[in-house]
Amino acid sequence: MRRIIFAGLTLTLCAATFTAASCRRDKGSPAETEGDRDISASLDYAGVERTYLLHLSPAYDGKEALPLLFAFHGGGGDGAGMEKLTHLSDIAGARGFLVAYPDGLFR
């Protein structure tokens, strides 16, 4: 249970600041649509690279903290599929929060 909590806190800090040494954006530029930004990124946790998709709403300017919602899927899924299934990015853009879509380990 502690590992899950620690992984969540690590992802939260990484997603919120984009400055942690263990957090890095994937190569390429983020897709942007009407002020929304989707960033593919990864972090290392316990020697395992964990990838995720982070949706930034137009309200995010990096100066003020916004709520972060984790959108977890069933085993073996990926963040992009969860985003398409739930449409949480649309809601986040309208309501002003961030969404992290972690990828599964066994895709």
Tab-separated table of C-alpha atoms in Angstrom:
chain	number	residue	atom	x	y	z
A	1	MET	CA	0.000	0.000	0.000
A	2	ARG	CA	2.858	2.382	0.785
A	3	ARG	CA	4.327	1.825	-2.696
A	4	ILE	CA	1.006	2.800	-4.305
A	5	ILE	CA	0.733	5.950	-2.210
A	6	PHE	CA	4.368	6.851	-2.898
A	7	ALA	CA	3.918	6.276	-6.647
A	8	GLY	CA	0.835	8.501	-6.640
A	9	LEU	CA	2.642	11.252	-4.769
A	10	THR	CA	5.634	11.004	-7.088
A	11	LEU	CA	3.414	11.274	-10.167
A	12	THR	CA	1.517	14.194	-8.614
A	13	LEU	CA	4.675	16.135	-7.857
A	14	CYS	CA	6.132	15.321	-11.232
A	15	ALA	CA	2.989	16.252	-13.126
A	16	ALA	CA	2.444	19.469	-11.199
A	17	THR	CA	5.941	20.884	-11.512
A	18	PHE	CA	7.615	19.309	-14.582
A	19	THR	CA	10.936	19.909	-12.861
A	20	ALA	CA	11.605	16.690	-10.950
A	21	ALA	CA	14.737	14.920	-12.149
A	22	SER	CA	12.960	11.573	-12.516
A	23	CYS	CA	10.186	13.054	-14.648
A	24	ARG	CA	10.734	13.615	-18.333
A	25	ARG	CA	8.636	14.395	-21.344
A	26	ASP	CA	8.776	12.036	-24.274
A	27	LYS	CA	10.429	13.340	-27.408
A	28	GLY	CA	8.218	15.393	-29.673
A	29	SER	CA	5.934	18.278	-28.962
A	30	PRO	CA	2.653	17.952	-27.102
A	31	ALA	CA	-0.591	17.928	-29.051
A	32	GLU	CA	-2.466	21.168	-28.501
A	33	THR	CA	-6.093	21.837	-29.239
A	34	GLU	CA	-7.899	25.062	-28.344
A	35	GLY	CA	-5.574	25.758	-25.420
A	36	ASP	CA	-5.657	22.201	-24.083
A	37	ARG	CA	-2.337	20.361	-23.957
A	38	ASP	CA	-1.703	16.636	-23.772
A	39	ILE	CA	1.794	15.637	-22.753
A	40	SER	CA	3.204	12.120	-22.902
A	41	ALA	CA	5.730	11.709	-20.115
A	42	SER	CA	7.365	9.106	-17.916
A	43	LEU	CA	8.928	8.685	-14.517
A	44	ASP	CA	11.073	6.012	-12.944
A	45	TYR	CA	9.703	4.279	-9.866
A	46	ALA	CA	11.542	1.429	-8.156
A	47	GLY	CA	13.595	0.861	-11.301
A	48	VAL	CA	10.536	0.632	-13.562
A	49	GLU	CA	9.764	3.257	-16.161
A	50	ARG	CA	6.119	4.331	-15.795
A	51	THR	CA	4.539	6.228	-18.665
A	52	TYR	CA	1.463	8.411	-18.565
A	53	LEU	CA	-0.524	10.970	-20.507
A	54	LEU	CA	-1.079	14.290	-18.738
A	55	HIS	CA	-3.873	16.603	-19.837
A	56	LEU	CA	-3.368	20.287	-19.014
A	57	SER	CA	-6.423	22.497	-19.259
A	58	PRO	CA	-6.212	26.047	-20.659
A	59	ALA	CA	-6.576	27.307	-17.060
A	60	TYR	CA	-3.150	25.858	-16.157
A	61	ASP	CA	-0.428	28.505	-16.304
A	62	GLY	CA	2.110	26.828	-14.024
A	63	LYS	CA	1.790	29.583	-11.420
A	64	GLU	CA	-1.256	28.417	-9.511
A	65	ALA	CA	-2.007	24.887	-8.374
A	66	LEU	CA	-4.982	23.114	-9.940
A	67	PRO	CA	-6.684	19.889	-8.855
A	68	LEU	CA	-5.246	16.717	-10.402
A	69	LEU	CA	-7.485	13.756	-11.195
A	70	PHE	CA	-5.949	10.308	-11.750
A	71	ALA	CA	-7.907	8.279	-14.318
A	72	PHE	CA	-7.064	4.637	-13.601
A	73	HIS	CA	-8.134	1.893	-16.011
A	74	GLY	CA	-8.350	-1.865	-15.795
A	75	GLY	CA	-5.256	-4.033	-16.078
A	76	GLY	CA	-3.330	-3.917	-19.307
A	77	GLY	CA	-4.899	-0.722	-20.614
A	78	ASP	CA	-3.247	2.533	-21.536
A	79	GLY	CA	-3.770	6.195	-20.796
A	80	ALA	CA	-4.749	7.182	-24.330
A	81	GLY	CA	-7.488	4.552	-24.370
A	82	MET	CA	-8.781	5.716	-20.997
A	83	GLU	CA	-8.879	9.303	-22.232
A	84	LYS	CA	-10.955	8.276	-25.283
A	85	LEU	CA	-13.268	6.142	-23.159
A	86	THR	CA	-14.011	8.699	-20.434
A	87	HIS	CA	-13.726	12.080	-22.209
A	88	LEU	CA	-12.399	13.463	-18.922
A	89	SER	CA	-10.101	15.853	-20.793
A	90	ASP	CA	-13.133	17.660	-22.187
A	91	ILE	CA	-14.579	18.042	-18.706
A	92	ALA	CA	-11.189	19.087	-17.294
A	93	GLY	CA	-10.882	21.819	-19.924
A	94	ALA	CA	-14.307	23.180	-19.064
A	95	ARG	CA	-13.889	22.882	-15.278
A	96	GLY	CA	-10.204	23.802	-14.901
A	97	PHE	CA	-8.426	20.723	-13.561
A	98	LEU	CA	-5.618	18.401	-14.727
A	99	VAL	CA	-5.984	14.722	-15.616
A	100	ALA	CA	-3.251	12.076	-15.440
A	101	TYR	CA	-3.849	8.876	-17.425
A	102	PRO	CA	-1.237	6.285	-16.364
A	103	ASP	CA	-0.366	3.442	-18.745
A	104	GLY	CA	-0.556	-0.167	-17.586
A	105	LEU	CA	2.618	-2.185	-17.196
A	106	PHE	CA	1.463	-5.088	-19.366
A	107	ARG	CA	0.132	-3.473	-22.530
